[in-house]
Short mmCIF file of C-alpha atoms in Angstrom, two decimals:
data_model
loop_
_atom_site.label_atom_id
_atom_site.label_comp_id
_atom_site.label_asym_id
_atom_site.label_seq_id
_atom_site.Cartn_x
_atom_site.Cartn_y
_atom_site.Cartn_z
CA UNK A 1317 0.06 0.04 -0.19
CA UNK A 1318 1.43 3.48 -0.95
CA UNK A 1319 2.44 5.70 2.03
CA UNK A 1320 -0.02 8.67 1.98
CA UNK A 1321 1.30 11.80 3.82
CA UNK A 1322 -0.86 14.83 4.99
CA UNK A 1323 0.21 18.20 4.27
CA UNK A 1324 -1.41 20.85 6.69
CA UNK A 1325 -1.72 24.22 5.65
CA UNK A 1326 -4.92 26.37 7.43
CA UNK A 1327 -3.57 29.68 6.28
CA UNK A 1328 -4.26 30.78 2.58
CA UNK A 1329 -2.77 34.38 2.81
CA UNK A 1330 0.47 35.78 2.44
CA UNK A 1331 3.30 33.55 1.16
CA UNK A 1332 1.81 30.45 2.44
CA UNK A 1333 0.45 29.63 -0.73
CA UNK A 1334 2.98 30.07 -2.38
CA UNK A 1335 5.23 27.67 0.00
CA UNK A 1336 2.52 24.96 -0.74
CA UNK A 1337 2.61 25.38 -4.50
CA UNK A 1338 6.16 25.20 -4.87
CA UNK A 1339 6.14 21.48 -2.72
CA UNK A 1340 3.56 20.41 -4.65
CA UNK A 1341 4.62 21.30 -7.93
CA UNK A 1342 7.97 19.67 -7.72
CA UNK A 1343 6.57 16.50 -5.92
CA UNK A 1344 4.66 16.17 -9.14
CA UNK A 1345 7.75 16.65 -11.20
CA UNK A 1346 9.63 13.88 -9.65
CA UNK A 1347 9.08 10.15 -8.81
CA UNK A 1348 8.55 9.76 -4.94
CA UNK A 1349 6.94 6.56 -3.47
CA UNK A 1350 4.12 8.14 -1.75
CA UNK A 1351 1.02 10.34 -2.30
CA UNK A 1352 0.09 13.53 -0.66
CA UNK A 1353 -3.12 14.51 0.92
CA UNK A 1354 -3.13 18.38 1.46
CA UNK A 1355 -5.34 19.81 4.11
CA UNK A 1356 -6.56 23.60 3.63
CA UNK A 1357 -8.87 26.23 4.58
CA UNK A 1358 -12.16 26.20 2.69
CA UNK A 1359 -10.92 29.65 1.08
CA UNK A 1360 -7.96 28.44 -0.35
CA UNK A 1361 -10.27 26.92 -3.02
CA UNK A 1362 -11.65 30.37 -3.27
CA UNK A 1363 -8.42 32.54 -3.37
CA UNK A 1364 -6.01 30.02 -5.35
CA UNK A 1365 -7.89 27.94 -7.88
CA UNK A 1366 -5.25 28.21 -10.08
CA UNK A 1367 -2.83 26.18 -7.89
CA UNK A 1368 -5.32 23.46 -7.52
CA UNK A 1369 -6.08 23.31 -11.35
CA UNK A 1370 -2.05 22.88 -11.77
CA UNK A 1371 -1.69 20.06 -9.53
CA UNK A 1372 -4.35 17.83 -10.10
CA UNK A 1373 -3.30 14.64 -9.92
CA UNK A 1374 -3.97 11.21 -8.91
CA UNK A 1375 -1.12 11.37 -6.55
CA UNK A 1376 -2.13 14.64 -4.98
CA UNK A 1377 -5.48 15.00 -3.09
CA UNK A 1378 -7.00 18.33 -2.09
CA UNK A 1379 -9.57 18.35 0.77
CA UNK A 1380 -10.37 21.34 2.64
CA UNK A 1381 -12.06 21.47 6.69
CA UNK A 1382 -15.42 22.47 7.51
CA UNK A 1383 -16.89 25.99 7.18
CA UNK A 1384 -17.41 25.29 11.11
CA UNK A 1385 -13.92 24.42 11.62
CA UNK A 1386 -12.91 27.34 9.82
CA UNK A 1387 -14.79 30.11 11.80
CA UNK A 1388 -13.36 28.45 14.74
CA UNK A 1389 -9.94 28.40 13.66
CA UNK A 1390 -10.36 32.31 12.38
CA UNK A 1391 -11.83 33.10 16.03
CA UNK A 1392 -8.92 30.95 17.93
CA UNK A 1393 -6.28 32.43 15.71
CA UNK A 1394 -7.81 36.25 16.77
CA UNK A 1395 -7.40 35.13 20.17
CA UNK A 1396 -3.86 33.66 21.50
CA UNK A 1397 -0.84 31.57 20.24
CA UNK A 1398 -2.23 28.67 22.86
CA UNK A 1399 -5.47 28.64 21.85
CA UNK A 1400 -4.41 28.50 18.25
CA UNK A 1401 -1.49 25.87 18.91
CA UNK A 1402 -4.31 23.56 20.47
CA UNK A 1403 -7.45 23.92 17.99
CA UNK A 1404 -4.54 22.83 14.80
CA UNK A 1405 -3.04 20.18 16.86
CA UNK A 1406 -6.93 18.78 17.33
CA UNK A 1407 -7.80 19.37 13.80
CA UNK A 1408 -4.41 17.67 12.75
CA UNK A 1409 -5.11 14.67 14.73
CA UNK A 1410 -8.52 14.56 13.25
CA UNK A 1411 -7.45 14.63 9.55
CA UNK A 1412 -4.90 12.10 9.97
CA UNK A 1413 -7.42 9.46 11.28
CA UNK A 1414 -9.87 10.48 8.49
CA UNK A 1415 -7.18 10.39 5.92
CA UNK A 1416 -5.32 7.25 7.50
CA UNK A 1417 -2.10 9.18 7.09
CA UNK A 1418 1.17 7.54 7.71
CA UNK A 1419 3.03 10.96 8.30
CA UNK A 1420 2.06 14.35 8.91
CA UNK A 1421 3.67 17.70 7.56
CA UNK A 1422 2.92 21.27 9.20
CA UNK A 1423 3.88 24.05 6.57
CA UNK A 1424 4.06 26.37 9.58
CA UNK A 1425 4.71 24.50 12.61
CA UNK A 1426 6.01 27.34 14.67
CA UNK A 1427 2.41 27.56 16.39
CA UNK A 1428 2.58 23.65 17.29
CA UNK A 1429 5.30 23.85 19.55
CA UNK A 1430 3.30 24.16 23.00
CA UNK A 1431 0.72 21.60 21.76
CA UNK A 1432 3.18 19.15 20.60
CA UNK A 1433 4.87 19.47 24.25
CA UNK A 1434 1.60 19.36 25.90
CA UNK A 1435 -0.84 17.21 24.23
CA UNK A 1436 -1.27 13.84 23.22
CA UNK A 1437 1.22 12.44 20.70
CA UNK A 1438 -0.47 12.53 17.15
CA UNK A 1439 -1.33 9.10 15.56
CA UNK A 1440 1.88 9.49 12.99
CA UNK A 1441 5.21 11.02 13.21
CA UNK A 1442 5.11 14.95 12.55
CA UNK A 1443 7.42 17.38 10.97
CA UNK A 1444 7.26 20.93 9.56
CA UNK A 1445 8.83 24.34 8.86
CA UNK A 1446 10.31 26.48 11.58
CA UNK A 1447 10.23 30.30 10.46
CA UNK A 1448 10.76 32.23 13.15
CA UNK A 1449 13.36 31.23 15.74
CA UNK A 1450 15.25 33.75 17.73
CA UNK A 1451 18.19 31.71 18.86
CA UNK A 1452 20.98 33.90 17.24
CA UNK A 1453 20.94 37.32 15.61
CA UNK A 1454 17.88 38.88 17.94
CA UNK A 1455 19.60 40.69 20.74
CA UNK A 1456 17.37 41.18 23.79
CA UNK A 1457 17.89 44.45 25.79
CA UNK A 1458 14.89 45.00 28.12
CA UNK A 1459 13.77 42.33 31.11
CA UNK A 1460 10.62 41.97 29.18
CA UNK A 1461 12.52 40.98 25.95
CA UNK A 1462 15.12 38.83 27.56
CA UNK A 1463 12.31 36.65 29.47
CA UNK A 1464 10.50 36.38 26.51
CA UNK A 1465 13.40 35.24 24.53
CA UNK A 1466 14.16 32.75 27.40
CA UNK A 1467 10.72 31.26 27.26
CA UNK A 1468 10.54 30.76 23.35
CA UNK A 1469 14.24 29.48 23.48
CA UNK A 1470 13.81 27.17 25.77
CA UNK A 1471 10.15 26.01 24.40
CA UNK A 1472 12.22 25.22 20.83
CA UNK A 1473 14.59 23.29 22.85
CA UNK A 1474 12.09 20.99 24.27
CA UNK A 1475 10.45 20.92 21.08
CA UNK A 1476 13.06 19.79 18.98
CA UNK A 1477 14.27 17.29 21.72
CA UNK A 1478 10.89 15.67 21.76
CA UNK A 1479 10.36 12.25 20.76
CA UNK A 1480 6.80 13.33 19.01
CA UNK A 1481 8.77 15.87 16.89
CA UNK A 1482 9.91 13.77 13.69
CA UNK A 1483 12.36 16.42 11.97
CA UNK A 1484 12.38 20.02 11.85
CA UNK A 1485 13.14 22.39 8.31
CA UNK A 1486 14.27 25.28 9.45
CA UNK A 1487 14.68 28.35 7.39
CA UNK A 1488 17.55 30.58 9.67
CA UNK A 1489 21.23 28.48 8.77
CA UNK A 1490 22.54 30.34 11.80
CA UNK A 1491 19.49 29.08 14.31
CA UNK A 1492 20.03 25.28 12.62
CA UNK A 1493 24.00 25.57 13.06
CA UNK A 1494 23.39 26.34 16.74
CA UNK A 1495 20.78 23.88 17.02
CA UNK A 1496 23.22 21.25 15.88
CA UNK A 1497 26.14 22.39 17.86
CA UNK A 1498 24.77 22.75 21.39
CA UNK A 1499 21.79 20.68 21.22
CA UNK A 1500 23.42 17.35 20.00
CA UNK A 1501 20.58 16.63 17.46
CA UNK A 1502 20.38 16.07 13.97
CA UNK A 1503 16.75 16.56 13.74
CA UNK A 1504 17.18 19.96 12.30
CA UNK A 1505 17.47 20.52 8.50
CA UNK A 1506 18.54 23.97 6.72
CA UNK A 1507 15.78 24.55 4.10
CA UNK A 1508 16.33 27.16 1.67
CA UNK A 1509 13.64 29.94 0.82
CA UNK A 1510 11.73 29.20 -2.24
CA UNK A 1511 11.58 31.45 -4.83
CA UNK A 1512 10.73 30.88 -8.57
CA UNK A 1513 11.69 33.30 -10.89
CA UNK A 1514 9.42 33.38 -14.12
CA UNK A 1515 10.68 35.42 -17.04
CA UNK A 1516 8.76 38.55 -18.42
CA UNK A 1517 7.33 38.74 -21.68
CA UNK A 1518 7.69 42.43 -21.58
CA UNK A 1519 10.57 44.87 -21.60
CA UNK A 1520 11.53 46.62 -18.51
CA UNK A 1521 10.70 49.95 -20.63
CA UNK A 1522 7.30 48.50 -21.30
CA UNK A 1523 6.54 47.69 -17.67
CA UNK A 1524 7.45 51.26 -16.57
CA UNK A 1525 5.31 53.02 -19.11
CA UNK A 1526 2.34 51.12 -18.00
CA UNK A 1527 3.28 51.62 -14.44
CA UNK A 1528 3.49 55.34 -15.49
CA UNK A 1529 7.07 55.47 -13.89
CA UNK A 1530 8.55 58.83 -15.16
CA UNK A 1531 11.92 58.87 -17.12
CA UNK A 1532 15.58 59.66 -15.34
CA UNK A 1533 13.96 58.53 -11.85
CA UNK A 1534 15.18 56.18 -9.32
CA UNK A 1535 12.58 53.68 -8.25
CA UNK A 1536 12.34 52.30 -5.10
CA UNK A 1537 9.69 49.12 -4.47
CA UNK A 1538 7.92 47.98 -1.43
CA UNK A 1539 6.45 45.05 -2.39
CA UNK A 1540 3.90 42.59 -0.12
CA UNK A 1541 1.29 42.74 1.93
CA UNK A 1542 1.23 46.18 3.32
CA UNK A 1543 0.57 46.36 6.71
CA UNK A 1544 2.44 48.25 9.58
CA UNK A 1545 5.37 46.24 9.94
CA UNK A 1546 6.49 47.34 6.33
CA UNK A 1547 7.90 50.38 7.26
CA UNK A 1548 5.57 52.36 4.90
CA UNK A 1549 5.06 54.99 7.54
CA UNK A 1550 8.59 55.47 8.19
CA UNK A 1551 9.61 55.56 4.16
CA UNK A 1552 6.69 58.02 3.78
CA UNK A 1553 8.39 60.15 6.59
CA UNK A 1554 11.49 60.20 5.02
CA UNK A 1555 10.66 60.91 1.66
CA UNK A 1556 8.69 63.80 3.10
CA UNK A 1557 12.03 65.11 4.14
CA UNK A 1558 13.72 65.20 0.93
CA UNK A 1559 14.33 68.15 -0.80
CA UNK A 1560 11.76 69.37 -3.74
CA UNK A 1561 14.55 69.48 -5.90
CA UNK A 1562 16.21 65.99 -5.48
CA UNK A 1563 12.59 64.30 -4.87
CA UNK A 1564 12.42 64.86 -8.62
CA UNK A 1565 14.70 61.90 -9.11
CA UNK A 1566 12.59 59.58 -6.93
CA UNK A 1567 9.75 57.21 -7.65
CA UNK A 1568 8.15 55.18 -4.81
CA UNK A 1569 6.31 51.85 -5.99
CA UNK A 1570 4.13 50.21 -3.66
CA UNK A 1571 2.56 47.16 -4.84
CA UNK A 1572 0.40 44.70 -3.01
CA UNK A 1573 -2.97 44.09 -1.13
CA UNK A 1574 -3.24 46.96 1.89
CA UNK A 1575 -4.37 46.63 5.34
CA UNK A 1576 -7.11 48.78 5.80
CA UNK A 1577 -5.77 50.67 8.86
CA UNK A 1578 -2.42 51.26 6.83
CA UNK A 1579 -4.18 52.53 3.50
CA UNK A 1580 -5.56 55.18 6.01
CA UNK A 1581 -2.59 56.14 7.39
CA UNK A 1582 -0.81 56.15 3.88
CA UNK A 1583 -3.73 58.14 2.34
CA UNK A 1584 -3.26 60.81 5.12
CA UNK A 1585 0.62 60.98 4.97
CA UNK A 1586 0.16 61.22 1.01
CA UNK A 1587 -1.87 64.44 1.54
CA UNK A 1588 0.57 66.03 3.52
CA UNK A 1589 3.69 65.40 1.52
CA UNK A 1590 2.22 66.28 -2.03
CA UNK A 1591 2.53 69.89 -1.79
CA UNK A 1592 6.11 69.95 -0.95
CA UNK A 1593 7.43 66.77 -2.72
CA UNK A 1594 7.90 65.65 -6.27
CA UNK A 1595 8.82 62.17 -5.26
CA UNK A 1596 6.70 60.07 -7.51
CA UNK A 1597 4.38 57.84 -5.29
CA UNK A 1598 2.50 54.77 -7.57
CA UNK A 1599 0.35 52.08 -5.98
CA UNK A 1600 -0.77 49.06 -6.97
CA UNK A 1601 -3.30 47.73 -4.79
CA UNK A 1602 -3.72 44.21 -5.63
CA UNK A 1603 -2.37 40.63 -4.76
CA UNK A 1604 0.13 39.72 -7.22
CA UNK A 1605 0.36 36.13 -8.01
CA UNK A 1606 3.63 33.97 -8.03
CA UNK A 1607 4.08 34.18 -12.02
CA UNK A 1608 3.79 38.11 -12.15
CA UNK A 1609 5.87 39.28 -9.08
CA UNK A 1610 9.58 39.38 -10.23
CA UNK A 1611 8.99 42.19 -13.08
CA UNK A 1612 8.19 44.76 -10.21
CA UNK A 1613 11.65 44.44 -9.16
CA UNK A 1614 13.08 44.26 -12.71
CA UNK A 1615 11.94 47.76 -13.17
CA UNK A 1616 13.00 48.97 -9.61
CA UNK A 1617 16.50 50.00 -8.77
CA UNK A 1618 16.36 49.45 -4.99
CA UNK A 1619 14.11 47.32 -2.86
CA UNK A 1620 13.01 48.35 0.47
CA UNK A 1621 12.68 45.96 3.59
CA UNK A 1622 12.59 48.24 6.18
CA UNK A 1623 10.24 45.82 8.58
CA UNK A 1624 10.25 46.57 12.22
CA UNK A 1625 11.98 44.44 14.32
CA UNK A 1626 11.27 41.51 11.79
CA UNK A 1627 11.81 37.77 12.95
CA UNK A 1628 12.75 35.21 10.56
CA UNK A 1629 13.24 35.31 6.43
CA UNK A 1630 11.77 37.03 4.03
CA UNK A 1631 11.40 36.02 0.09
CA UNK A 1632 12.06 39.66 -0.64
CA UNK A 1633 15.68 39.23 0.02
CA UNK A 1634 15.86 36.29 -2.38
CA UNK A 1635 13.51 38.24 -5.06
CA UNK A 1636 15.83 41.28 -4.62
CA UNK A 1637 19.00 39.27 -4.94
CA UNK A 1638 17.61 37.43 -8.18
CA UNK A 1639 16.81 40.71 -9.84
CA UNK A 1640 20.18 41.79 -9.07
CA UNK A 1641 19.21 44.91 -6.97
CA UNK A 1642 20.20 46.08 -3.66
CA UNK A 1643 18.16 45.63 -0.40
CA UNK A 1644 17.63 48.36 1.94
CA UNK A 1645 16.99 46.76 5.45
CA UNK A 1646 17.43 47.30 9.24
CA UNK A 1647 20.47 45.69 10.96
CA UNK A 1648 18.39 43.35 13.18
CA UNK A 1649 17.71 39.77 13.14
CA UNK A 1650 18.36 37.29 10.36
CA UNK A 1651 17.64 39.65 7.56
CA UNK A 1652 20.10 42.33 8.70
CA UNK A 1653 22.81 39.11 8.82
CA UNK A 1654 22.24 37.68 5.76
CA UNK A 1655 22.24 41.16 3.81
CA UNK A 1656 25.29 42.18 5.62
CA UNK A 1657 27.06 38.55 5.28
CA UNK A 1658 26.26 38.11 1.38
CA UNK A 1659 26.91 41.91 0.53
CA UNK A 1660 22.77 41.86 -0.88
CA UNK A 1661 22.53 45.67 -0.10
CA UNK A 1662 22.50 48.82 2.09
CA UNK A 1663 22.01 48.61 6.21
CA UNK A 1664 19.66 51.34 7.28
CA UNK A 1665 20.17 52.70 11.14
CA UNK A 1666 18.27 56.13 11.75
CA UNK A 1667 19.30 57.50 8.44
CA UNK A 1668 17.04 56.83 5.85
CA UNK A 1669 16.63 60.35 4.34
CA UNK A 1670 19.95 60.53 4.22
CA UNK A 1671 20.47 57.03 2.70
CA UNK A 1672 17.84 57.93 0.16
CA UNK A 1673 18.95 61.21 -1.11
CA UNK A 1674 22.49 59.38 -1.44
CA UNK A 1675 20.84 57.22 -3.67
CA UNK A 1676 18.99 59.43 -5.73
CA UNK A 1677 21.73 62.13 -6.14
CA UNK A 1678 25.02 59.29 -6.48
CA UNK A 1679 25.84 57.07 -9.19
CA UNK A 1680 27.17 54.41 -6.31
CA UNK A 1681 27.76 50.53 -6.66
CA UNK A 1682 25.79 48.90 -3.66
CA UNK A 1683 26.01 45.28 -2.95
CA UNK A 1684 28.01 42.69 -4.54
CA UNK A 1685 26.19 41.18 -8.18
CA UNK A 1686 28.11 37.66 -7.91
CA UNK A 1687 27.08 37.10 -4.30
CA UNK A 1688 23.55 38.32 -5.10
CA UNK A 1689 23.34 35.66 -7.70
CA UNK A 1690 24.71 32.78 -5.37
CA UNK A 1691 22.09 33.87 -2.76
CA UNK A 1692 19.44 33.59 -5.59
CA UNK A 1693 20.68 30.11 -6.79
CA UNK A 1694 20.85 28.78 -3.02
CA UNK A 1695 17.01 30.16 -2.49
CA UNK A 1696 15.53 28.48 -5.77
CA UNK A 1697 12.04 26.56 -5.27
CA UNK A 1698 13.50 23.21 -6.67
CA UNK A 1699 16.39 23.07 -3.56
CA UNK A 1700 13.55 23.80 -1.06
CA UNK A 1701 11.25 21.34 -2.20
CA UNK A 1702 14.12 18.62 -2.61
CA UNK A 1703 14.89 18.87 0.56
CA UNK A 1704 11.56 18.45 2.27
CA UNK A 1705 10.80 15.56 -0.14
CA UNK A 1706 13.62 14.09 0.36
CA UNK A 1707 13.31 13.48 3.93
CA UNK A 1708 9.43 12.41 4.33
#
């Protein structure tokens, strides 16, 4: 009887669909001796029908948990991490039994740590992707931060050491090395970020014309789900401080769906600076499918990833490297470390306005093109999928 593996992904938003798509499409292109059952929320079928269509196969079965379970999941998600963990653990247990799965894989296992440690073991082995460890590169300053970091790292250590966990795929190479060296375990496997770059049928000039980008302007891109963590308010504040003459050399391109409250703040700030700044500001307020993302990076000169105390990685880093465009980010956490070590761009401290002015007015080389290419090659979608699929 063919082994059946249950893939668990209750969240259809943001990067979640992309990680799932690349895993399954690469599974179908190879000859693995098992089948996949993919458990998602009902809204996944509504939001991503093209993924379902592209991965239709006798070896892949898509199922959704019920509408009532989805409603309950959304409630627990908005309450606290522990309630969410327990609910997802029970959901996983139910569908392992119903699908007769011999193995379970969680696409985002961070939330399940406390449930695995305190609840009854699942009927089969489980593994998953860890997105946000804070073992290294995350300095804690206040007492509250130190206590929170201690709690998180202790929980992770117990989680990794637990016999209930089969293996752990970790997107942070520094945390992976730390665990192997200090916790005496080989359960943890480094996982590249999955980025697939699709070639565009249009030239950079054509895309610029479609977007309305004026000639002789340096283009700064903010891309993704546009919420408060993206640092848009800080960028707008910095743009507003640039002189009228220098602002004529810049375009801010903001692409992605907005969080409503963030859009209100943006619109207010936009009105404030319009009278004093000639910085061109273009927004494209829509979700961009995976196949259509890279052209926005190609037409840009610099990529802004000014996330506030961001924990974990971001595909933006890889996409910027693939397009050979410098990334501007803070010297914090994994992203700051990756950008510094791989020479992928420019570190911003409390000098964003000065950095933007410098890039607008000077022709300087930022970043190492060779290292950008190497980093992009490492984080190809097929490498990500192979690491997981070879170890299930």
